[in-house]
mmCIF file of C-alpha atoms and ligand atoms in Angstrom:
data_model
loop_
_atom_site.group_PDB
_atom_site.id
_atom_site.type_symbol
_atom_site.label_atom_id
_atom_site.label_comp_id
_atom_site.label_asym_id
_atom_site.label_seq_id
_atom_site.Cartn_x
_atom_site.Cartn_y
_atom_site.Cartn_z
ATOM 1 C CA UNK L 364 7.491 11.032 -3.088
ATOM 2 C CA UNK L 365 7.983 8.823 -6.132
ATOM 3 C CA UNK L 366 7.147 5.127 -6.049
ATOM 4 C CA UNK L 367 8.943 2.843 -8.443
ATOM 5 C CA UNK L 368 8.226 -0.895 -8.915
ATOM 6 C CA UNK L 369 11.186 -2.973 -10.073
ATOM 7 C CA UNK L 370 9.601 -5.758 -12.081
ATOM 8 C CA UNK L 371 10.013 -8.480 -14.651
ATOM 9 C CA UNK L 372 8.234 -11.871 -14.916
ATOM 10 C CA UNK L 373 11.600 -13.534 -15.227
ATOM 11 C CA UNK L 374 13.644 -14.414 -12.155
ATOM 12 C CA UNK L 375 17.420 -13.920 -11.959
ATOM 13 C CA UNK L 376 17.483 -10.804 -14.145
ATOM 14 C CA UNK L 377 18.798 -8.482 -11.425
ATOM 15 C CA UNK L 378 15.589 -7.011 -9.949
ATOM 16 C CA UNK L 379 16.641 -7.464 -6.318
ATOM 17 C CA UNK L 380 20.285 -6.442 -7.075
ATOM 18 C CA UNK L 381 19.038 -3.265 -8.790
ATOM 19 C CA UNK L 382 16.556 -2.428 -6.004
ATOM 20 C CA UNK L 383 19.269 -2.677 -3.322
ATOM 21 C CA UNK L 384 22.066 -0.936 -5.176
ATOM 22 C CA UNK L 385 19.893 1.831 -6.621
ATOM 23 C CA UNK L 386 18.473 2.452 -3.168
ATOM 24 C CA UNK L 387 22.028 2.569 -1.739
ATOM 25 C CA UNK L 388 23.173 4.890 -4.544
ATOM 26 C CA UNK L 389 20.307 7.283 -3.902
ATOM 27 C CA UNK L 390 20.895 7.218 -0.154
ATOM 28 C CA UNK L 391 24.565 8.024 -0.679
ATOM 29 C CA UNK L 392 23.429 11.126 -2.599
ATOM 30 C CA UNK L 393 21.359 12.260 0.378
ATOM 31 C CA UNK L 394 17.936 11.064 -0.789
ATOM 32 C CA UNK L 395 15.473 9.554 1.608
ATOM 33 C CA UNK L 396 14.752 6.096 0.310
ATOM 34 C CA UNK L 397 12.541 3.171 1.398
ATOM 35 C CA UNK L 398 12.832 -0.386 0.027
ATOM 36 C CA UNK L 399 9.755 -2.596 0.122
ATOM 37 C CA UNK L 400 10.145 -6.341 -0.445
ATOM 38 C CA UNK L 401 6.991 -7.900 -1.774
ATOM 39 C CA UNK L 402 8.583 -11.107 -3.038
ATOM 40 C CA UNK L 403 7.630 -14.082 -0.819
ATOM 41 C CA UNK L 404 11.125 -15.467 -1.541
ATOM 42 C CA UNK L 405 12.431 -12.521 0.566
ATOM 43 C CA UNK L 406 15.674 -12.336 -1.388
ATOM 44 C CA UNK L 407 15.976 -8.577 -0.871
ATOM 45 C CA UNK L 408 15.392 -8.888 2.863
ATOM 46 C CA UNK L 409 17.942 -11.710 3.129
ATOM 47 C CA UNK L 410 20.467 -9.961 0.873
ATOM 48 C CA UNK L 411 20.575 -7.130 3.410
ATOM 49 C CA UNK L 412 21.692 -9.451 6.104
ATOM 50 C CA UNK L 413 18.360 -10.393 7.663
ATOM 51 C CA UNK L 414 19.018 -14.145 7.803
ATOM 52 C CA UNK L 415 16.153 -15.538 9.899
ATOM 53 C CA UNK L 416 12.565 -15.596 8.746
ATOM 54 C CA UNK L 417 11.126 -12.584 10.561
ATOM 55 C CA UNK L 418 7.714 -12.478 12.114
ATOM 56 C CA UNK L 419 6.887 -8.814 11.524
ATOM 57 C CA UNK L 420 6.926 -8.478 7.752
ATOM 58 C CA UNK L 421 4.877 -6.786 5.075
ATOM 59 C CA UNK L 422 2.603 -9.790 5.326
ATOM 60 C CA UNK L 423 1.283 -8.729 8.759
ATOM 61 C CA UNK L 424 0.433 -5.198 7.692
ATOM 62 C CA UNK L 425 -1.089 -6.258 4.368
ATOM 63 C CA UNK L 426 -3.346 -8.649 6.202
ATOM 64 C CA UNK L 427 -4.377 -6.125 8.846
ATOM 65 C CA UNK L 428 -5.029 -3.461 6.266
ATOM 66 C CA UNK L 429 -7.052 -5.911 4.127
ATOM 67 C CA UNK L 430 -9.221 -6.922 7.061
ATOM 68 C CA UNK L 431 -9.799 -3.367 8.331
ATOM 69 C CA UNK L 432 -7.571 -3.536 11.384
ATOM 70 C CA UNK L 433 -5.685 -0.388 12.447
ATOM 71 C CA UNK L 434 -2.118 -0.620 11.141
ATOM 72 C CA UNK L 435 0.754 1.314 9.729
ATOM 73 C CA UNK L 436 3.416 -0.020 7.322
ATOM 74 C CA UNK L 437 6.081 1.576 9.610
ATOM 75 C CA UNK L 438 5.100 -0.929 12.315
ATOM 76 C CA UNK L 439 7.360 -3.410 10.488
ATOM 77 C CA UNK L 440 10.049 -1.004 9.274
ATOM 78 C CA UNK L 441 13.571 -2.147 9.883
ATOM 79 C CA UNK L 442 17.055 -0.718 9.104
ATOM 80 C CA UNK L 443 19.176 -3.318 7.351
ATOM 81 C CA UNK L 444 22.663 -2.523 6.117
ATOM 82 C CA UNK L 445 21.870 1.197 6.653
ATOM 83 C CA UNK L 446 18.740 1.166 4.469
ATOM 84 C CA UNK L 447 15.110 1.576 5.491
ATOM 85 C CA UNK L 448 13.371 -1.680 4.565
ATOM 86 C CA UNK L 449 9.867 -3.146 4.769
ATOM 87 C CA UNK L 450 10.871 -6.828 4.890
ATOM 88 C CA UNK L 451 9.191 -9.816 3.410
ATOM 89 C CA UNK L 452 8.824 -13.263 4.885
ATOM 90 C CA UNK L 453 8.021 -16.725 3.551
ATOM 91 C CA UNK L 454 4.458 -16.631 4.794
ATOM 92 C CA UNK L 455 3.771 -13.834 2.310
ATOM 93 C CA UNK L 456 3.290 -16.710 -0.177
ATOM 94 C CA UNK L 457 -0.092 -17.324 1.542
ATOM 95 C CA UNK L 458 -1.258 -13.751 1.009
ATOM 96 C CA UNK L 459 -2.389 -14.500 -2.518
ATOM 97 C CA UNK L 460 -5.143 -16.849 -1.398
ATOM 98 C CA UNK L 461 -5.979 -14.966 1.758
ATOM 99 C CA UNK L 462 -6.578 -11.700 -0.081
ATOM 100 C CA UNK L 463 -8.359 -13.293 -3.042
ATOM 101 C CA UNK L 464 -11.822 -12.470 -1.727
ATOM 102 C CA UNK L 465 -11.075 -9.079 -0.181
ATOM 103 C CA UNK L 466 -12.816 -6.081 -1.689
ATOM 104 C CA UNK L 467 -10.317 -3.654 -3.151
ATOM 105 C CA UNK L 468 -7.551 -6.212 -2.877
ATOM 106 C CA UNK L 469 -5.466 -4.516 -5.574
ATOM 107 C CA UNK L 470 -5.181 -1.295 -3.543
ATOM 108 C CA UNK L 471 -4.092 -2.589 -0.125
ATOM 109 C CA UNK L 472 -0.322 -1.688 -0.526
ATOM 110 C CA UNK L 473 -1.228 1.604 -2.134
ATOM 111 C CA UNK L 474 -3.232 2.615 0.962
ATOM 112 C CA UNK L 475 -0.353 1.570 3.175
ATOM 113 C CA UNK L 476 2.146 3.616 1.240
ATOM 114 C CA UNK L 477 0.077 6.795 0.916
ATOM 115 C CA UNK L 478 1.177 8.299 4.259
ATOM 116 C CA UNK L 479 4.861 7.822 3.583
ATOM 117 C CA UNK L 480 5.339 11.259 1.981
ATOM 118 C CA UNK L 481 8.619 11.945 3.844
ATOM 119 C CA UNK L 482 10.498 9.609 1.536
ATOM 120 C CA UNK L 483 11.892 10.956 -1.775
ATOM 121 C CA UNK L 484 11.879 7.479 -3.403
ATOM 122 C CA UNK L 485 10.169 4.226 -2.578
ATOM 123 C CA UNK L 486 11.512 1.208 -4.460
ATOM 124 C CA UNK L 487 9.404 -1.948 -4.534
ATOM 125 C CA UNK L 488 11.117 -5.255 -5.343
ATOM 126 C CA UNK L 489 8.533 -7.479 -7.131
ATOM 127 C CA UNK L 490 8.215 -11.259 -7.447
ATOM 128 C CA UNK L 491 8.855 -12.748 -10.871
ATOM 129 C CA UNK L 492 5.197 -13.230 -11.771
ATOM 130 C CA UNK L 493 1.957 -11.289 -12.180
ATOM 131 C CA UNK L 494 0.677 -12.217 -8.735
ATOM 132 C CA UNK L 495 -1.677 -10.217 -6.556
ATOM 133 C CA UNK L 496 1.447 -8.850 -4.877
ATOM 134 C CA UNK L 497 2.888 -7.590 -8.187
ATOM 135 C CA UNK L 498 -0.485 -6.010 -9.028
ATOM 136 C CA UNK L 499 -0.492 -4.298 -5.602
ATOM 137 C CA UNK L 500 3.053 -2.984 -6.247
ATOM 138 C CA UNK L 501 2.148 -1.658 -9.649
ATOM 139 C CA UNK L 502 -1.130 -0.061 -8.433
ATOM 140 C CA UNK L 503 0.994 1.752 -5.832
ATOM 141 C CA UNK L 504 3.552 2.998 -8.279
ATOM 142 C CA UNK L 505 4.257 6.075 -10.357
ATOM 143 C CA UNK L 506 6.787 4.218 -12.507
ATOM 144 C CA UNK L 507 7.976 0.739 -13.344
ATOM 145 C CA UNK L 508 11.628 -0.026 -14.017
ATOM 146 C CA UNK L 509 12.367 -3.229 -15.871
ATOM 147 C CA UNK L 510 15.786 -4.864 -15.448
ATOM 148 C CA UNK L 511 16.526 -7.445 -18.100
ATOM 149 C CA UNK L 512 19.264 -9.758 -19.121
ATOM 150 C CA UNK L 513 20.220 -9.188 -22.738
ATOM 151 C CA UNK L 514 19.199 -12.608 -23.965
ATOM 152 C CA UNK L 515 16.482 -13.857 -26.251
ATOM 153 C CA UNK L 516 14.181 -15.476 -23.654
ATOM 154 C CA UNK L 517 14.091 -12.530 -21.241
ATOM 155 C CA UNK L 518 12.970 -10.397 -24.131
ATOM 156 C CA UNK L 519 9.939 -12.652 -24.573
ATOM 157 C CA UNK L 520 9.184 -12.191 -20.871
ATOM 158 C CA UNK L 521 9.279 -8.432 -21.370
ATOM 159 C CA UNK L 522 6.640 -8.579 -24.109
ATOM 160 C CA UNK L 523 4.380 -10.619 -21.898
ATOM 161 C CA UNK L 524 4.941 -8.162 -19.046
ATOM 162 C CA UNK L 525 4.033 -5.223 -21.207
ATOM 163 C CA UNK L 526 0.761 -6.926 -22.158
ATOM 164 C CA UNK L 527 -0.178 -7.267 -18.509
ATOM 165 C CA UNK L 528 1.040 -3.763 -17.924
ATOM 166 C CA UNK L 529 -1.677 -2.438 -20.237
ATOM 167 C CA UNK L 530 -4.263 -4.116 -18.020
ATOM 168 C CA UNK L 531 -2.692 -2.663 -14.833
ATOM 169 C CA UNK L 532 -2.990 0.792 -16.369
ATOM 170 C CA UNK L 533 -6.735 0.432 -16.170
ATOM 171 C CA UNK L 534 -6.319 0.177 -12.302
ATOM 172 C CA UNK L 535 -3.607 2.838 -12.087
ATOM 173 C CA UNK L 536 -3.690 5.437 -14.829
ATOM 174 C CA UNK L 537 -0.732 7.403 -13.566
ATOM 175 C CA UNK L 538 1.869 4.554 -13.872
ATOM 176 C CA UNK L 539 4.478 4.955 -16.570
ATOM 177 C CA UNK L 540 7.372 2.899 -17.862
ATOM 178 C CA UNK L 541 10.557 4.521 -16.545
ATOM 179 C CA UNK L 542 12.722 2.305 -18.718
ATOM 180 C CA UNK L 543 14.691 -0.911 -19.224
ATOM 181 C CA UNK L 544 17.972 -1.553 -17.590
ATOM 182 C CA UNK L 545 20.221 -4.167 -19.221
ATOM 183 C CA UNK L 546 21.962 -6.285 -16.575
ATOM 184 C CA UNK L 547 24.662 -8.884 -16.554
ATOM 185 C CA UNK L 548 25.738 -7.144 -19.708
ATOM 186 C CA UNK L 549 28.773 -8.197 -21.691
ATOM 187 C CA UNK L 550 29.470 -6.053 -24.771
ATOM 188 C CA UNK L 551 31.707 -8.853 -26.171
ATOM 189 C CA UNK L 552 28.674 -11.193 -26.404
ATOM 190 C CA UNK L 553 26.961 -10.905 -29.768
ATOM 191 C CA UNK L 554 23.623 -11.921 -28.248
ATOM 192 C CA UNK L 555 23.853 -9.044 -25.698
ATOM 193 C CA UNK L 556 24.427 -6.508 -28.466
ATOM 194 C CA UNK L 557 21.618 -7.987 -30.615
ATOM 195 C CA UNK L 558 19.094 -7.800 -27.752
ATOM 196 C CA UNK L 559 20.055 -4.210 -27.058
ATOM 197 C CA UNK L 560 19.614 -3.336 -30.744
ATOM 198 C CA UNK L 561 16.291 -5.102 -30.882
ATOM 199 C CA UNK L 562 15.077 -3.247 -27.777
ATOM 200 C CA UNK L 563 16.136 0.012 -29.321
ATOM 201 C CA UNK L 564 14.145 -0.791 -32.407
ATOM 202 C CA UNK L 565 11.007 -1.791 -30.491
ATOM 203 C CA UNK L 566 10.904 0.995 -27.915
ATOM 204 C CA UNK L 567 11.782 4.662 -28.081
ATOM 205 C CA UNK L 568 15.449 5.324 -27.301
ATOM 206 C CA UNK L 569 14.759 7.139 -24.028
ATOM 207 C CA UNK L 570 13.075 3.986 -22.673
ATOM 208 C CA UNK L 571 16.414 2.163 -22.470
ATOM 209 C CA UNK L 572 18.839 3.281 -19.801
ATOM 210 C CA UNK L 573 22.191 4.212 -21.296
ATOM 211 C CA UNK L 574 23.907 2.693 -18.294
ATOM 212 C CA UNK L 575 24.324 -1.075 -18.700
ATOM 213 C CA UNK L 576 25.069 -3.119 -15.600
ATOM 214 C CA UNK L 577 27.991 -5.297 -16.480
ATOM 215 C CA UNK L 578 28.453 -8.883 -15.272
ATOM 216 C CA UNK L 579 30.335 -8.516 -12.070
ATOM 217 C CA UNK L 580 30.783 -11.218 -9.528
ATOM 218 C CA UNK L 581 31.323 -8.626 -6.822
ATOM 219 C CA UNK L 582 27.557 -7.897 -7.005
ATOM 220 C CA UNK L 583 26.772 -11.452 -6.028
ATOM 221 C CA UNK L 584 29.475 -11.512 -3.397
ATOM 222 C CA UNK L 585 28.153 -8.265 -1.806
ATOM 223 C CA UNK L 586 24.667 -9.748 -1.642
ATOM 224 C CA UNK L 587 26.009 -12.894 -0.033
ATOM 225 C CA UNK L 588 27.698 -10.710 2.641
ATOM 226 C CA UNK L 589 24.450 -8.857 3.236
ATOM 227 C CA UNK L 590 25.771 -5.529 1.913
ATOM 228 C CA UNK L 591 25.121 -3.105 -0.934
ATOM 229 C CA UNK L 592 27.900 -2.862 -3.521
ATOM 230 C CA UNK L 593 29.222 0.535 -2.362
ATOM 231 C CA UNK L 594 29.716 -0.710 1.210
ATOM 232 C CA UNK L 595 31.202 -3.973 -0.035
ATOM 233 C CA UNK L 596 33.737 -2.367 -2.451
ATOM 234 C CA UNK L 597 33.254 0.953 -4.111
ATOM 235 C CA UNK L 598 36.108 0.234 -6.647
ATOM 236 C CA UNK L 599 34.258 -2.629 -8.424
ATOM 237 C CA UNK L 600 32.655 -2.360 -11.828
ATOM 238 C CA UNK L 601 29.305 -3.160 -10.104
ATOM 239 C CA UNK L 602 29.732 -0.027 -7.889
ATOM 240 C CA UNK L 603 30.675 2.086 -10.914
ATOM 241 C CA UNK L 604 27.729 0.876 -12.942
ATOM 242 C CA UNK L 605 25.145 1.318 -10.149
ATOM 243 C CA UNK L 606 26.543 4.749 -9.338
ATOM 244 C CA UNK L 607 26.089 5.718 -13.011
ATOM 245 C CA UNK L 608 22.617 4.176 -13.032
ATOM 246 C CA UNK L 609 21.679 6.232 -9.988
ATOM 247 C CA UNK L 610 22.671 9.480 -11.711
ATOM 248 C CA UNK L 611 20.775 8.510 -14.840
ATOM 249 C CA UNK L 612 17.770 7.557 -12.772
ATOM 250 C CA UNK L 613 17.807 10.911 -11.032
ATOM 251 C CA UNK L 614 18.192 12.784 -14.309
ATOM 252 C CA UNK L 615 14.791 11.351 -15.392
ATOM 253 C CA UNK L 616 13.089 13.205 -12.539
ATOM 254 C CA UNK L 617 14.565 16.639 -13.290
HETATM 255 N N1 ADP E 671 25.420 -7.609 -12.930
HETATM 256 C C1 ADP E 671 25.510 -8.802 -12.292
HETATM 257 N N2 ADP E 671 26.644 -9.499 -12.419
HETATM 258 C C2 ADP E 671 26.833 -10.682 -11.833
HETATM 259 N N3 ADP E 671 25.916 -11.279 -11.045
HETATM 260 C C3 ADP E 671 24.722 -10.621 -10.875
HETATM 261 C C4 ADP E 671 24.489 -9.330 -11.494
HETATM 262 N N4 ADP E 671 23.239 -8.917 -11.131
HETATM 263 C C5 ADP E 671 22.734 -9.878 -10.332
HETATM 264 N N5 ADP E 671 23.604 -10.887 -10.173
HETATM 265 C C6 ADP E 671 23.416 -12.097 -9.357
HETATM 266 O O1 ADP E 671 22.443 -12.942 -10.081
HETATM 267 C C7 ADP E 671 21.548 -13.554 -9.195
HETATM 268 C C8 ADP E 671 20.104 -13.131 -9.537
HETATM 269 O O2 ADP E 671 20.012 -11.680 -9.287
HETATM 270 P P1 ADP E 671 18.724 -11.064 -8.586
HETATM 271 O O3 ADP E 671 18.970 -9.599 -8.436
HETATM 272 O O4 ADP E 671 18.410 -11.799 -7.334
HETATM 273 O O5 ADP E 671 17.606 -11.312 -9.654
HETATM 274 P P2 ADP E 671 15.983 -11.298 -9.560
HETATM 275 O O6 ADP E 671 15.655 -10.443 -8.376
HETATM 276 O O7 ADP E 671 15.533 -10.707 -10.825
HETATM 277 O O8 ADP E 671 15.545 -12.701 -9.400
HETATM 278 C C9 ADP E 671 21.980 -13.163 -7.794
HETATM 279 O O9 ADP E 671 22.810 -14.152 -7.297
HETATM 280 C C10 ADP E 671 22.785 -11.874 -8.009
HETATM 281 O O10 ADP E 671 23.782 -11.656 -7.019
HETATM 282 MG MG1 MG E 672 14.451 -10.947 -6.691
#
């Protein structure tokens, strides 16, 4: 079992899109995958066709685990669009305050995930901030994957993330950076190329995925329809890019 957080402090950079379509890509190759939504905005949950705010979400199990009640994360497991998902709900926004005084609050998710050894990969979709939920995700993870849009401001967000990442490493020594994935990429845009070059200068080459996810409206349309991109239309650039990303992702574990 490998646990990978998909994180960046910036919103709208393709975290949720990457979580869903990487999970679908892995599943299509016969891997056993679990998606965990720890963003109170519940975009991942909703993007897989769960439209109403559900009662049994990650929030319930986090609370029970935090307050010593008997619980299992699989109590709230659902199948959405063919994928195993631990859904989020809007009330997860309250978890921050509720868990603030709990002893060992950074390790709650990690304890919940530990028994799930039957999965090959667990992908955690993080909120766009360093909240207690993001810390819980990172403390549970073996790796962090950072999607980013190739623009100047997102690059600033990445630097700030990496500073916090150093602090998280004190809580979870095994966590490593799996790499950056450039999203909404357009080779014709000078800014996109510049940011890629700057990243390549700042980090070692193998930290930047060779696959770039191109701008492709089909990715947004698929999400709106509650589907992954392969189910929606496997002939789109989005499907091609996420299929390539899946192969590159897997090659890092060989
Ligand atoms: N490569 C892409 N091309 C076009 N639209 C995209 C792409 N990736 C994501 N989107 C769209 O951009 C919006 C933000 O993406 P999302 O994955 O939700 O970002 P985050 O989770 O980082 O906030 C969504 O509407 C999504 O459908
Ligand atoms: Mg998101």
